[in-house]
Structure formats: C-alpha cells, structure tokens
PDB file of C-alpha atoms in Angstrom:
ATOM      1  CA  MET A  76      82.106 121.185 -45.777  1.00 89.00           C
ATOM      2  CA  ASN A  77      78.852 121.289 -43.828  1.00 90.00           C
ATOM      3  CA  TYR A  78      77.655 123.246 -40.827  1.00 90.00           C
ATOM      4  CA  LEU A  79      77.273 120.740 -37.974  1.00 90.00           C
ATOM      5  CA  ASP A  80      76.519 122.536 -34.707  1.00 90.00           C
ATOM      6  CA  GLU A  81      76.747 125.739 -32.735  1.00 92.00           C
ATOM      7  CA  MET A  82      77.033 125.899 -28.980  1.00 94.00           C
ATOM      8  CA  THR A  83      78.147 127.901 -25.988  1.00 94.00           C
ATOM      9  CA  ILE A  84      80.287 125.808 -23.662  1.00 96.00           C
ATOM     10  CA  GLU A  85      81.010 126.526 -20.021  1.00 94.00           C
ATOM     11  CA  TYR A  86      83.980 124.560 -18.699  1.00 96.00           C
ATOM     12  CA  PHE A  87      85.379 124.024 -15.226  1.00 97.00           C
ATOM     13  CA  GLN A  88      88.589 122.233 -14.250  1.00 96.00           C
ATOM     14  CA  ASN A  89      87.855 119.431 -11.765  1.00 96.00           C
ATOM     15  CA  THR A  90      90.507 120.410  -9.202  1.00 95.00           C
ATOM     16  CA  GLU A  91      90.521 121.855  -5.707  1.00 96.00           C
ATOM     17  CA  GLN A  92      92.705 124.711  -6.948  1.00 95.00           C
ATOM     18  CA  ALA A  93      90.072 125.735  -9.521  1.00 95.00           C
ATOM     19  CA  ARG A  94      87.285 125.444  -6.938  1.00 95.00           C
ATOM     20  CA  ASN A  95      89.233 127.608  -4.454  1.00 95.00           C
ATOM     21  CA  LEU A  96      89.929 130.250  -7.094  1.00 94.00           C
ATOM     22  CA  TYR A  97      86.282 130.288  -8.140  1.00 92.00           C
ATOM     23  CA  ASP A  98      85.080 130.564  -4.525  1.00 93.00           C
ATOM     24  CA  THR A  99      87.524 133.399  -3.845  1.00 94.00           C
ATOM     25  CA  LEU A 100      86.340 135.306  -6.899  1.00 93.00           C
ATOM     26  CA  GLN A 101      82.716 134.764  -5.843  1.00 91.00           C
ATOM     27  CA  LYS A 102      83.532 136.227  -2.399  1.00 94.00           C
ATOM     28  CA  ILE A 103      85.151 139.289  -3.975  1.00 93.00           C
ATOM     29  CA  GLU A 104      82.139 139.740  -6.205  1.00 91.00           C
ATOM     30  CA  LYS A 105      79.836 139.524  -3.204  1.00 93.00           C
ATOM     31  CA  GLN A 106      81.953 141.991  -1.189  1.00 94.00           C
ATOM     32  CA  MET A 107      81.901 144.478  -4.044  1.00 92.00           C
ATOM     33  CA  ASN A 108      78.181 143.904  -4.549  1.00 92.00           C
ATOM     34  CA  LYS A 109      78.791 144.000  -8.277  1.00 89.00           C
ATOM     35  CA  PRO A 110      79.038 141.269 -10.892  1.00 87.00           C
ATOM     36  CA  LEU A 111      82.571 140.813 -12.169  1.00 86.00           C
ATOM     37  CA  LYS A 112      83.630 139.670 -15.624  1.00 86.00           C
ATOM     38  CA  PHE A 113      86.478 137.186 -15.797  1.00 86.00           C
ATOM     39  CA  ALA A 114      88.573 136.243 -18.793  1.00 92.00           C
ATOM     40  CA  ASN A 115      88.800 132.578 -19.668  1.00 95.00           C
ATOM     41  CA  SER A 116      91.575 130.679 -17.965  1.00 95.00           C
ATOM     42  CA  GLU A 117      92.818 127.125 -17.766  1.00 94.00           C
ATOM     43  CA  TYR A 118      90.600 126.753 -14.671  1.00 95.00           C
ATOM     44  CA  PHE A 119      87.194 127.847 -15.980  1.00 96.00           C
ATOM     45  CA  GLY A 120      85.519 129.878 -18.675  1.00 95.00           C
ATOM     46  CA  LYS A 121      83.000 130.057 -21.471  1.00 95.00           C
ATOM     47  CA  ILE A 122      83.480 129.778 -25.219  1.00 95.00           C
ATOM     48  CA  HIS A 123      81.176 129.879 -28.199  1.00 95.00           C
ATOM     49  CA  ALA A 124      81.909 127.329 -30.924  1.00 95.00           C
ATOM     50  CA  THR A 125      80.628 126.919 -34.455  1.00 94.00           C
ATOM     51  CA  VAL A 126      81.392 123.453 -35.806  1.00 94.00           C
ATOM     52  CA  TYR A 127      81.859 122.467 -39.439  1.00 93.00           C
ATOM     53  CA  ALA A 128      82.482 118.921 -40.627  1.00 93.00           C
ATOM     54  CA  LEU A 129      84.048 117.707 -43.825  1.00 91.00           C
ATOM     55  CA  LYS A 130      83.065 114.514 -45.589  1.00 89.00           C
ATOM     56  CA  ASP A 131      85.828 111.930 -45.440  1.00 85.00           C
ATOM     57  CA  GLN A 132      86.629 112.312 -49.136  1.00 89.00           C
ATOM     58  CA  GLU A 133      87.032 116.103 -48.823  1.00 89.00           C
ATOM     59  CA  GLU A 134      90.556 117.443 -48.500  1.00 90.00           C
ATOM     60  CA  PHE A 135      91.166 119.019 -45.097  1.00 90.00           C
ATOM     61  CA  PRO A 136      91.890 122.784 -45.120  1.00 92.00           C
ATOM     62  CA  SER A 137      95.456 123.859 -44.465  1.00 92.00           C
ATOM     63  CA  LEU A 138      95.063 127.647 -44.220  1.00 92.00           C
ATOM     64  CA  SER A 139      92.505 130.081 -42.810  1.00 91.00           C
ATOM     65  CA  VAL A 140      92.340 133.510 -44.414  1.00 92.00           C
ATOM     66  CA  LEU A 141      90.886 136.819 -43.242  1.00 91.00           C
ATOM     67  CA  PHE A 142      89.990 139.541 -45.732  1.00 91.00           C
ATOM     68  CA  VAL A 143      88.454 142.933 -45.135  1.00 94.00           C
ATOM     69  CA  LEU A 144      86.158 144.447 -47.736  1.00 94.00           C
ATOM     70  CA  HIS A 145      86.199 148.212 -48.252  1.00 96.00           C
ATOM     71  CA  GLY A 146      83.328 150.656 -48.756  1.00 93.00           C
ATOM     72  CA  GLU A 147      79.805 151.227 -47.510  1.00 90.00           C
ATOM     73  CA  ASP A 148      78.227 149.545 -50.530  1.00 91.00           C
ATOM     74  CA  VAL A 149      79.590 146.203 -49.273  1.00 94.00           C
ATOM     75  CA  ILE A 150      76.790 145.941 -46.689  1.00 94.00           C
ATOM     76  CA  ASP A 151      74.094 146.604 -49.309  1.00 94.00           C
ATOM     77  CA  LEU A 152      75.629 144.014 -51.606  1.00 94.00           C
ATOM     78  CA  LEU A 153      75.753 141.474 -48.781  1.00 94.00           C
ATOM     79  CA  GLY A 154      72.076 142.131 -48.065  1.00 94.00           C
ATOM     80  CA  LYS A 155      71.269 141.404 -51.698  1.00 94.00           C
ATOM     81  CA  THR A 156      73.493 138.378 -52.254  1.00 94.00           C
ATOM     82  CA  GLY A 157      73.905 136.789 -48.812  1.00 92.00           C
ATOM     83  CA  ALA A 158      76.774 134.479 -47.940  1.00 92.00           C
ATOM     84  CA  ASP A 159      76.990 130.682 -47.800  1.00 90.00           C
ATOM     85  CA  PHE A 160      79.538 129.968 -45.071  1.00 86.00           C
ATOM     86  CA  ALA A 161      79.907 126.269 -45.819  1.00 81.00           C
ATOM     87  CA  GLN A 162      80.115 126.428 -49.621  1.00 87.00           C
ATOM     88  CA  THR A 163      83.162 124.481 -50.768  1.00 88.00           C
ATOM     89  CA  GLU A 164      84.368 125.260 -54.281  1.00 90.00           C
ATOM     90  CA  LYS A 165      87.509 126.371 -56.045  1.00 92.00           C
ATOM     91  CA  LEU A 166      88.162 129.952 -54.920  1.00 92.00           C
ATOM     92  CA  GLY A 167      87.152 131.533 -58.229  1.00 93.00           C
ATOM     93  CA  ASN A 168      83.888 129.569 -58.230  1.00 94.00           C
ATOM     94  CA  LEU A 169      82.696 130.608 -54.760  1.00 93.00           C
ATOM     95  CA  ASP A 170      79.496 132.627 -55.024  1.00 94.00           C
ATOM     96  CA  PHE A 171      80.817 135.071 -52.425  1.00 94.00           C
ATOM     97  CA  VAL A 172      84.017 135.720 -54.404  1.00 94.00           C
ATOM     98  CA  LYS A 173      82.045 136.177 -57.616  1.00 94.00           C
ATOM     99  CA  ASP A 174      79.552 138.537 -55.947  1.00 94.00           C
ATOM    100  CA  PHE A 175      82.271 140.690 -54.366  1.00 94.00           C
ATOM    101  CA  SER A 176      84.903 140.502 -57.115  1.00 94.00           C
ATOM    102  CA  GLN A 177      84.673 144.239 -57.895  1.00 94.00           C
ATOM    103  CA  ILE A 178      85.022 145.345 -54.241  1.00 94.00           C
ATOM    104  CA  TYR A 179      88.357 146.625 -52.928  1.00 95.00           C
ATOM    105  CA  THR A 180      89.725 143.986 -50.579  1.00 95.00           C
ATOM    106  CA  SER A 181      92.703 143.640 -48.230  1.00 96.00           C
ATOM    107  CA  LEU A 182      94.247 140.418 -46.954  1.00 93.00           C
ATOM    108  CA  VAL A 183      94.849 140.948 -43.218  1.00 93.00           C
ATOM    109  CA  ASP A 184      95.590 137.528 -41.707  1.00 90.00           C
ATOM    110  CA  LEU A 185      96.688 133.989 -42.586  1.00 91.00           C
ATOM    111  CA  ASN A 186      96.845 131.031 -40.192  1.00 89.00           C
ATOM    112  CA  VAL A 187      98.105 127.525 -40.849  1.00 91.00           C
ATOM    113  CA  ILE A 188      95.710 124.733 -39.884  1.00 90.00           C
ATOM    114  CA  GLU A 189      97.793 121.899 -38.463  1.00 87.00           C
ATOM    115  CA  SER A 190      95.265 119.452 -37.002  1.00 86.00           C
ATOM    116  CA  GLU A 191      92.338 117.413 -38.261  1.00 87.00           C
ATOM    117  CA  PHE A 192      90.381 118.765 -35.300  1.00 91.00           C
ATOM    118  CA  ALA A 193      91.146 122.422 -35.890  1.00 92.00           C
ATOM    119  CA  ILE A 194      90.198 125.379 -33.705  1.00 93.00           C
ATOM    120  CA  ILE A 195      90.289 128.782 -35.416  1.00 93.00           C
ATOM    121  CA  ASP A 196      89.898 131.916 -33.299  1.00 92.00           C
ATOM    122  CA  LYS A 197      87.031 134.023 -34.577  1.00 90.00           C
ATOM    123  CA  GLY A 198      86.987 136.566 -31.753  1.00 86.00           C
ATOM    124  CA  ILE A 199      87.350 136.787 -28.009  1.00 87.00           C
ATOM    125  CA  ASP A 200      86.257 133.380 -26.670  1.00 92.00           C
ATOM    126  CA  ASP A 201      84.606 132.618 -30.028  1.00 95.00           C
ATOM    127  CA  VAL A 202      85.989 129.779 -32.149  1.00 96.00           C
ATOM    128  CA  ILE A 203      85.318 127.824 -35.299  1.00 95.00           C
ATOM    129  CA  CYS A 204      85.968 124.102 -35.167  1.00 95.00           C
ATOM    130  CA  ILE A 205      86.635 122.159 -38.365  1.00 94.00           C
ATOM    131  CA  THR A 206      86.870 118.384 -38.333  1.00 94.00           C
ATOM    132  CA  LYS A 207      86.097 115.284 -40.364  1.00 93.00           C
ATOM    133  CA  PHE A 208      82.528 114.045 -40.035  1.00 92.00           C
ATOM    134  CA  SER A 209      83.720 110.498 -39.294  1.00 91.00           C
ATOM    135  CA  TYR A 210      85.748 111.869 -36.370  1.00 88.00           C
ATOM    136  CA  VAL A 211      82.625 113.191 -34.605  1.00 91.00           C
ATOM    137  CA  SER A 212      79.744 111.174 -36.086  1.00 89.00           C
ATOM    138  CA  GLN A 213      79.605 108.630 -33.262  1.00 91.00           C
ATOM    139  CA  ILE A 214      79.732 111.050 -30.326  1.00 92.00           C
ATOM    140  CA  ASN A 215      77.149 113.220 -28.591  1.00 92.00           C
ATOM    141  CA  GLN A 216      77.206 117.000 -28.192  1.00 93.00           C
ATOM    142  CA  GLU A 217      78.743 116.837 -24.705  1.00 94.00           C
ATOM    143  CA  LYS A 218      81.674 114.717 -25.928  1.00 95.00           C
ATOM    144  CA  LEU A 219      82.136 117.129 -28.849  1.00 95.00           C
ATOM    145  CA  ALA A 220      82.158 120.020 -26.351  1.00 96.00           C
ATOM    146  CA  GLN A 221      84.812 118.178 -24.294  1.00 95.00           C
ATOM    147  CA  MET A 222      86.970 117.813 -27.414  1.00 94.00           C
ATOM    148  CA  ILE A 223      86.558 121.502 -28.284  1.00 96.00           C
ATOM    149  CA  VAL A 224      87.468 122.575 -24.737  1.00 96.00           C
ATOM    150  CA  LYS A 225      90.545 120.319 -24.737  1.00 94.00           C
ATOM    151  CA  GLU A 226      91.784 121.755 -28.035  1.00 93.00           C
ATOM    152  CA  TYR A 227      90.946 125.336 -26.954  1.00 95.00           C
ATOM    153  CA  LEU A 228      92.831 124.967 -23.655  1.00 94.00           C
ATOM    154  CA  THR A 229      95.820 123.384 -25.382  1.00 92.00           C
ATOM    155  CA  SER A 230      96.074 126.137 -27.987  1.00 90.00           C
ATOM    156  CA  HIS A 231      95.408 129.063 -25.613  1.00 92.00           C
ATOM    157  CA  PHE A 232      96.992 127.958 -22.326  1.00 92.00           C
ATOM    158  CA  GLY A 233      99.345 125.121 -23.234  1.00 89.00           C
ATOM    159  CA  THR A 234      97.498 122.649 -21.014  1.00 86.00           C
ATOM    160  CA  ASP A 235      97.820 118.932 -21.465  1.00 74.00           C
ATOM    161  CA  ASP A 236      95.700 115.934 -20.521  1.00 76.00           C
ATOM    162  CA  GLN A 237      96.546 116.050 -16.808  1.00 82.00           C
ATOM    163  CA  TYR A 238      93.202 117.650 -15.831  1.00 90.00           C
ATOM    164  CA  GLU A 239      89.603 116.637 -16.312  1.00 93.00           C
ATOM    165  CA  TYR A 240      86.975 119.267 -17.100  1.00 95.00           C
ATOM    166  CA  THR A 241      83.260 119.433 -16.550  1.00 95.00           C
ATOM    167  CA  VAL A 242      81.434 121.007 -19.485  1.00 96.00           C
ATOM    168  CA  LYS A 243      77.948 122.450 -19.716  1.00 95.00           C
ATOM    169  CA  VAL A 244      76.523 123.013 -23.179  1.00 95.00           C
ATOM    170  CA  GLN A 245      74.030 125.813 -23.718  1.00 87.00           C
ATOM    171  CA  GLU A 246      71.903 126.690 -26.688  1.00 71.00           C
ATOM    172  CA  PRO A 247      73.731 128.831 -29.258  1.00 64.00           C
ATOM    173  CA  PHE A 248      74.564 132.281 -27.955  1.00 52.00           C
ATOM    174  CA  ALA A 249      72.565 131.710 -24.735  1.00 48.00           C
ATOM    175  CA  ASP A 250      74.096 134.032 -22.180  1.00 50.00           C
ATOM    176  CA  PHE A 251      77.331 134.066 -24.218  1.00 45.00           C
ATOM    177  CA  LEU A 252      77.860 137.748 -23.686  1.00 46.00           C
ATOM    178  CA  SER A 253      76.875 137.658 -20.018  1.00 46.00           C
TER     179      SER A 253
END
C-alpha cells in the first residue's frame, strides 16, 4: 500500500435548496456579527482526506483496527523509531509492531471494510481513503475528490446519486480547522 495524496475538500450540493440554506446561514452570521461553525451536512461541508492506493496484485484490506498504547514512554519510543503508515507486511513483521511489542496495548475498535473504494473515519470530518491504484490512476485530483465526497456523503448521510456536487480541493490541511 502506498500513500497517494492528501487534500482538504470543500463540497457544495448544486441545488437551490442548498443555496437557500447557505444564504440563510450567511445572513444569520452577518446579523450576529460573528463567524459561525457549521457541521458537515448533505448540502455542504469540508473534509480532509488522506488517500492510500494498493497495487492491483495486493489483497484489499477487510478490517480496520484501532489500538491505544499505554504509558508516557510511548511518545519517546515513537520519537526514536518513527512510524511508516503505508508499510504492508504480515502483522508480526511490521516495524511498528516490533518496536512497540513490549508496550501495554488495548484494542478499542474494529470496522469491516466492505468496498474497494473505502472511506475510514479518522476523526471529525477527517477520513482515510483506501483504493486500488488502477481505480484512480487515470483520473485527476478533482475527480478523486468527487469520488471521496460521494462515498463520504453516502456513508454519513445516506445520500444517493440524485445530486451533483461542486468540489474545491485545497492544499493539505489548508484552512481545515477554520
């Protein structure tokens, strides 16, 4: 698995209803004379995506796992050893697992990966996308962003293909927290 891209994506549903909602929220913001923060919705929002691609001969993942590592010495060890996020090996052969094998660890979450264009929630409005390289090798960044938004909206809001969305891709982390 290889790191492919990282981007912040603003999306906006191309409907009058979305435009009216946005305009109304802008008016409220202006009346309050204070910037408002809005959660993502099926109408508009912003997400940060980190994209990994697998070579065609690589087996696609079927499970994402979240561990927590215990103790203050974990941070020092990480500073010494680092972490290779795209390393693909048998679990016992991963450098990270070897380096942290003596640290107390707790398994806190498991999620099944059901699609060959998978979106995994990393945090609030922050996702990891895993796909086959051949699936995205012939498209540009904007088309990739469109695909990520479509999958994000389907998994978070149950939307389907009835709406078109405009996307704007920003440099990684640019204004993501704004």
